[in-house]
Amino acid sequence: MKPNPISPTIPFDQDGAHHGFLRLPYSRDDSAWGSVMMPITVIRNGDGPTALLTGANHGDEYEGPVALMDLAATLDPAEVTGRVIIVPALNYPAFRAGTRTSPIDKGNMNRSFPGAPDGSVTQKIADYVQRTLVPLADIVLDYHSGGKTLDFLPFAAVHVLEDKAQEAASVAAMQAFNAPWSMMMLEIDAVGMFDTAVEEQGKVFVTTELGGGGTATARTIGIAKKGVRNLLIHAGILKGTLETGPTVNLDMPDGDCFHFAEDDGLIEPMADLGDAVARGQPLARIWAPDRTGVPPVTISAKRAGLLTARHFPGLVKAGDCVAVIAVEV
């Protein structure tokens, strides 16, 4: 396969804290010999496990970038055994634009793996992560939240895997992260996901959904900061004691967890995040946006459980995810 054009400006194999960039040449109208400069930090102290920590896989999700910028600035190499690779904004062009996908090529980073070294900007980044960064790692944490269009209960998550030893190790890492909720997560479209790319390489993988609405809160950032340090302690990379509290274990057993709009309109929520709902209970109503006197369309729960995610904007389009229900286990 062709070599990837991205080059790091810092070493991966030297002790100490190194802050720099992943430089991707990108010729464009305003910079003929320009580059995309993606911030990266590598903190190393001797031999030991490697953690790869990423945020802003989608550019409008902010808990990860804040927590990882803070970690990069405060993590003491003397407290580390092994290596921590920190990429606060995986889809850096999207992060700078405040959009889910890249403004350069409309690439959704979390649907672009394994990428291509001679593809679009997003594909080149994905290829570098796939072939250079992930193979270095023993454990990977990829932060997500709902972006501008969804809002979630703050949870850490792992997936059901064919390799049960790998699944068990991922579950243990998720429990160590210790978000208020811990989810066995079902993906409706796993093709091209970073998650899948990491898991297929046999790595321990944890992801999150820590809120949404295109912003972050003091609470969700606090969860992200505590969780990453807990994860590093659990992995044997960081000295210290786990800071833990209660977590509610959730499962998404099948496709009935997802509820989609079949109409455009004005959405009226009928339940809030964290509410227990019964099968058949109204979750939302959609009002016609262009006339009065028309009854709304009701979206009802297909199963009993906990309202775990909801559509965030006040207007909805046919095909949008309106609600997700998970079950306590």
Short mmCIF file of C-alpha atoms in Angstrom, two decimals, residues 39-325:
data_model
loop_
_atom_site.label_atom_id
_atom_site.label_comp_id
_atom_site.label_asym_id
_atom_site.label_seq_id
_atom_site.Cartn_x
_atom_site.Cartn_y
_atom_site.Cartn_z
CA PRO A 39 -2.51 18.89 17.39
CA ILE A 40 -1.05 15.81 19.08
CA THR A 41 0.67 15.12 22.39
CA VAL A 42 2.78 12.08 23.23
CA ILE A 43 3.70 11.51 26.87
CA ARG A 44 6.06 8.61 27.50
CA ASN A 45 7.97 7.23 30.47
CA GLY A 46 9.74 3.94 29.91
CA ASP A 47 8.22 0.69 28.80
CA GLY A 48 4.58 -0.11 29.40
CA PRO A 49 1.16 -0.07 27.79
CA THR A 50 0.08 2.57 25.28
CA ALA A 51 -3.24 4.41 25.39
CA LEU A 52 -4.60 6.23 22.34
CA LEU A 53 -7.05 8.96 23.36
CA THR A 54 -9.13 10.77 20.73
CA GLY A 55 -11.82 13.43 20.63
CA ALA A 56 -13.80 15.35 17.99
CA ASN A 57 -14.13 12.34 15.72
CA HIS A 58 -17.19 14.43 14.92
CA GLY A 59 -16.33 18.11 14.99
CA ASP A 60 -19.34 19.39 16.95
CA GLU A 61 -18.73 17.23 20.05
CA TYR A 62 -16.74 19.00 22.75
CA GLU A 63 -16.30 17.01 25.96
CA GLY A 64 -13.46 15.00 24.44
CA PRO A 65 -11.43 17.95 23.14
CA VAL A 66 -11.75 19.83 26.45
CA ALA A 67 -10.80 16.81 28.57
CA LEU A 68 -7.89 15.88 26.31
CA MET A 69 -6.54 19.44 26.02
CA ASP A 70 -6.58 19.53 29.83
CA LEU A 71 -4.89 16.12 30.10
CA ALA A 72 -2.17 17.08 27.61
CA ALA A 73 -1.40 20.22 29.62
CA THR A 74 -1.41 18.60 33.07
CA LEU A 75 -0.29 14.97 32.78
CA ASP A 76 3.09 14.54 34.49
CA PRO A 77 5.39 12.09 32.69
CA ALA A 78 6.77 11.02 36.07
CA GLU A 79 3.32 9.62 36.92
CA VAL A 80 3.20 7.58 33.70
CA THR A 81 4.44 4.07 32.99
CA GLY A 82 4.28 3.51 29.25
CA ARG A 83 2.85 5.96 26.74
CA VAL A 84 -0.19 8.17 26.21
CA ILE A 85 -0.99 9.43 22.70
CA ILE A 86 -3.50 12.31 22.76
CA VAL A 87 -5.31 13.56 19.65
CA PRO A 88 -7.92 16.04 20.91
CA ALA A 89 -9.52 16.60 17.48
CA LEU A 90 -9.39 13.57 15.20
CA ASN A 91 -11.37 15.28 12.44
CA TYR A 92 -9.53 18.57 12.86
CA PRO A 93 -11.11 20.42 9.90
CA ALA A 94 -14.59 19.55 11.20
CA PHE A 95 -13.61 20.60 14.73
CA ARG A 96 -12.44 24.02 13.55
CA ALA A 97 -15.66 24.47 11.58
CA GLY A 98 -17.90 23.26 14.42
CA THR A 99 -19.54 20.71 12.13
CA ARG A 100 -20.08 16.97 12.31
CA THR A 101 -18.31 16.34 9.00
CA SER A 102 -15.31 17.94 7.35
CA PRO A 103 -15.92 21.21 5.49
CA ILE A 104 -13.16 20.18 3.05
CA ASP A 105 -14.65 16.96 1.67
CA LYS A 106 -17.82 16.40 3.76
CA GLY A 107 -16.10 13.32 5.17
CA ASN A 108 -17.63 11.73 8.25
CA MET A 109 -14.53 10.48 10.04
CA ASN A 110 -16.50 7.81 11.87
CA ARG A 111 -17.66 6.30 8.57
CA SER A 112 -14.34 6.64 6.70
CA PHE A 113 -12.21 3.75 8.01
CA PRO A 114 -9.96 2.12 6.94
CA GLY A 115 -9.34 5.22 4.85
CA ALA A 116 -6.93 5.60 1.94
CA PRO A 117 -3.45 7.17 1.75
CA ASP A 118 -4.30 8.69 -1.64
CA GLY A 119 -7.92 9.58 -0.92
CA SER A 120 -9.62 12.71 0.40
CA VAL A 121 -8.34 14.61 3.44
CA THR A 122 -10.66 12.65 5.74
CA GLN A 123 -9.63 9.34 4.18
CA LYS A 124 -5.94 10.18 4.58
CA ILE A 125 -6.41 10.95 8.28
CA ALA A 126 -8.36 7.72 8.77
CA ASP A 127 -5.65 5.73 6.98
CA TYR A 128 -2.92 7.22 9.21
CA VAL A 129 -4.90 6.44 12.34
CA GLN A 130 -5.67 2.92 11.08
CA ARG A 131 -2.13 1.98 10.02
CA THR A 132 0.07 4.06 12.35
CA LEU A 133 -1.66 5.10 15.57
CA VAL A 134 -3.96 2.17 16.37
CA PRO A 135 -1.23 -0.49 15.99
CA LEU A 136 0.79 1.36 18.67
CA ALA A 137 -2.06 1.17 21.19
CA ASP A 138 -3.15 -1.41 23.74
CA ILE A 139 -6.26 0.53 24.77
CA VAL A 140 -8.23 3.19 22.87
CA LEU A 141 -10.72 5.75 24.19
CA ASP A 142 -12.74 7.71 21.61
CA TYR A 143 -14.97 10.43 23.07
CA HIS A 144 -18.38 11.17 21.56
CA SER A 145 -21.51 13.11 22.45
CA GLY A 146 -24.63 13.96 20.50
CA GLY A 147 -23.33 16.92 18.54
CA LYS A 148 -25.85 19.49 17.37
CA THR A 149 -28.67 17.04 16.61
CA LEU A 150 -28.84 14.56 19.53
CA ASP A 151 -28.69 14.66 23.31
CA PHE A 152 -27.70 11.67 25.47
CA LEU A 153 -27.61 10.54 29.05
CA PRO A 154 -23.87 10.67 29.82
CA PHE A 155 -22.63 7.11 29.32
CA ALA A 156 -19.51 5.16 28.48
CA ALA A 157 -20.02 2.29 26.06
CA VAL A 158 -18.57 -0.87 24.56
CA HIS A 159 -19.84 -3.31 21.95
CA VAL A 160 -20.68 -6.99 21.95
CA LEU A 161 -17.69 -8.71 20.33
CA GLU A 162 -17.04 -12.17 18.94
CA ASP A 163 -13.85 -12.38 21.01
CA LYS A 164 -15.29 -12.63 24.51
CA ALA A 165 -11.93 -12.06 26.21
CA GLN A 166 -11.56 -8.80 24.27
CA GLU A 167 -15.16 -7.89 25.13
CA ALA A 168 -14.58 -8.59 28.83
CA ALA A 169 -11.44 -6.43 28.83
CA SER A 170 -13.37 -3.62 27.16
CA VAL A 171 -16.22 -3.93 29.67
CA ALA A 172 -13.74 -3.74 32.55
CA ALA A 173 -12.23 -0.58 31.06
CA MET A 174 -15.72 0.92 30.60
CA GLN A 175 -16.57 0.20 34.22
CA ALA A 176 -13.30 1.82 35.30
CA PHE A 177 -14.19 4.95 33.28
CA ASN A 178 -17.19 5.06 35.63
CA ALA A 179 -19.65 7.29 33.81
CA PRO A 180 -23.06 7.64 35.46
CA TRP A 181 -24.39 5.12 32.91
CA SER A 182 -22.51 2.22 31.25
CA MET A 183 -23.89 0.89 27.96
CA MET A 184 -23.60 -2.26 25.88
CA MET A 185 -24.15 -0.30 22.69
CA LEU A 186 -25.87 -1.38 19.48
CA GLU A 187 -24.79 0.47 16.33
CA ILE A 188 -27.27 0.85 13.47
CA ASP A 189 -24.45 1.50 10.97
CA ALA A 190 -21.04 0.13 12.00
CA VAL A 191 -19.45 0.10 8.53
CA GLY A 192 -16.43 2.39 8.37
CA MET A 193 -16.48 3.26 12.07
CA PHE A 194 -13.31 3.97 14.04
CA ASP A 195 -14.77 1.65 16.70
CA THR A 196 -14.86 -1.25 14.26
CA ALA A 197 -11.36 -0.53 12.96
CA VAL A 198 -9.93 -0.59 16.48
CA GLU A 199 -11.83 -3.70 17.57
CA GLU A 200 -10.80 -5.59 14.44
CA GLN A 201 -7.17 -5.02 15.47
CA GLY A 202 -7.92 -6.74 18.79
CA LYS A 203 -7.58 -3.64 20.95
CA VAL A 204 -9.50 -2.75 24.10
CA PHE A 205 -11.93 -0.03 23.03
CA VAL A 206 -14.19 2.33 25.00
CA THR A 207 -16.36 5.10 23.61
CA THR A 208 -18.78 7.58 25.17
CA GLU A 209 -21.90 9.62 24.59
CA LEU A 210 -21.67 12.44 27.13
CA GLY A 211 -24.48 14.86 26.30
CA GLY A 212 -25.13 16.82 23.15
CA GLY A 213 -26.81 19.83 21.63
CA GLY A 214 -23.54 21.04 20.10
CA THR A 215 -22.12 22.15 23.45
CA ALA A 216 -20.72 20.78 26.69
CA THR A 217 -21.53 21.38 30.35
CA ALA A 218 -19.43 21.52 33.51
CA ARG A 219 -20.97 18.19 34.50
CA THR A 220 -20.25 16.35 31.25
CA ILE A 221 -16.71 17.75 31.05
CA GLY A 222 -16.15 16.61 34.64
CA ILE A 223 -17.28 13.10 33.68
CA ALA A 224 -14.87 13.13 30.72
CA LYS A 225 -11.91 14.34 32.80
CA LYS A 226 -12.47 11.85 35.62
CA GLY A 227 -13.12 9.01 33.21
CA VAL A 228 -9.91 9.31 31.20
CA ARG A 229 -7.73 9.36 34.31
CA ASN A 230 -9.60 6.36 35.70
CA LEU A 231 -9.05 4.56 32.39
CA LEU A 232 -5.30 5.25 32.47
CA ILE A 233 -5.06 4.04 36.07
CA HIS A 234 -7.01 0.89 35.16
CA ALA A 235 -4.64 0.25 32.24
CA GLY A 236 -1.60 0.48 34.51
CA ILE A 237 -0.32 3.59 32.75
CA LEU A 238 -1.07 6.25 35.39
CA LYS A 239 -0.32 6.08 39.11
CA GLY A 240 -3.23 6.68 41.43
CA THR A 241 -6.48 5.32 42.79
CA LEU A 242 -9.70 5.03 40.81
CA GLU A 243 -12.27 7.72 41.61
CA THR A 244 -15.55 5.84 41.42
CA GLY A 245 -19.23 6.30 42.11
CA PRO A 246 -22.41 4.48 41.17
CA THR A 247 -23.09 3.59 37.52
CA VAL A 248 -26.27 2.20 36.00
CA ASN A 249 -25.68 -0.63 33.52
CA LEU A 250 -27.71 -0.36 30.32
CA ASP A 251 -28.21 -2.54 27.26
CA MET A 252 -29.52 -1.94 23.74
CA PRO A 253 -30.72 -5.43 22.85
CA ASP A 254 -32.19 -4.88 19.38
CA GLY A 255 -33.39 -2.43 16.74
CA ASP A 256 -36.57 -1.65 18.68
CA CYS A 257 -34.42 0.65 20.81
CA PHE A 258 -34.35 3.16 17.93
CA HIS A 259 -37.27 5.40 16.95
CA PHE A 260 -37.27 7.40 13.72
CA ALA A 261 -39.43 10.19 12.34
CA GLU A 262 -41.42 9.47 9.21
CA ASP A 263 -42.64 13.07 8.87
CA ASP A 264 -41.13 16.55 8.79
CA GLY A 265 -42.35 18.99 11.38
CA LEU A 266 -42.24 20.62 14.78
CA ILE A 267 -41.30 18.11 17.47
CA GLU A 268 -43.02 18.05 20.87
CA PRO A 269 -41.14 15.86 23.38
CA MET A 270 -43.43 13.74 25.55
CA ALA A 271 -40.68 12.33 27.78
CA ASP A 272 -37.33 13.58 29.01
CA LEU A 273 -33.90 11.96 29.17
CA GLY A 274 -33.69 9.47 32.01
CA ASP A 275 -37.45 8.92 32.20
CA ALA A 276 -38.70 5.37 32.53
CA VAL A 277 -41.15 4.69 29.69
CA ALA A 278 -43.61 1.88 29.05
CA ARG A 279 -44.14 0.07 25.77
CA GLY A 280 -46.67 2.07 23.72
CA GLN A 281 -46.10 5.27 25.70
CA PRO A 282 -45.86 8.43 23.54
CA LEU A 283 -42.28 9.64 23.24
CA ALA A 284 -42.88 12.62 20.96
CA ARG A 285 -45.45 14.24 18.72
CA ILE A 286 -44.68 15.84 15.35
CA TRP A 287 -46.85 18.79 14.31
CA ALA A 288 -47.27 19.80 10.68
CA PRO A 289 -45.02 22.84 10.16
CA ASP A 290 -47.05 24.50 7.42
CA ARG A 291 -50.66 24.59 8.63
CA THR A 292 -52.86 24.66 11.73
CA GLY A 293 -55.75 22.39 12.62
CA VAL A 294 -53.91 19.17 11.66
CA PRO A 295 -53.53 16.48 14.35
CA PRO A 296 -49.92 15.61 15.24
CA VAL A 297 -48.23 12.32 14.44
CA THR A 298 -47.34 10.41 17.61
CA ILE A 299 -44.18 8.34 17.99
CA SER A 300 -44.67 5.69 20.65
CA ALA A 301 -42.18 3.50 22.49
CA LYS A 302 -41.62 0.12 20.88
CA ARG A 303 -40.30 -1.27 24.16
CA ALA A 304 -40.19 -0.41 27.85
CA GLY A 305 -36.99 1.07 29.24
CA LEU A 306 -35.11 4.29 29.89
CA LEU A 307 -35.12 7.22 27.47
CA THR A 308 -31.41 7.41 26.74
CA ALA A 309 -31.18 9.71 23.72
CA ARG A 310 -33.44 12.23 22.02
CA HIS A 311 -33.56 14.47 18.98
CA PHE A 312 -32.28 17.90 20.00
CA PRO A 313 -33.40 20.61 17.52
CA GLY A 314 -36.99 21.81 17.66
CA LEU A 315 -37.63 20.86 14.03
CA VAL A 316 -37.37 17.29 12.76
CA LYS A 317 -37.10 15.73 9.30
CA ALA A 318 -38.29 12.36 8.07
CA GLY A 319 -35.56 9.82 8.79
CA ASP A 320 -34.19 11.62 11.85
CA CYS A 321 -33.62 9.58 14.99
CA VAL A 322 -36.16 10.91 17.50
CA ALA A 323 -35.45 8.72 20.52
CA VAL A 324 -33.42 5.78 21.81
CA ILE A 325 -34.59 3.52 24.61
#
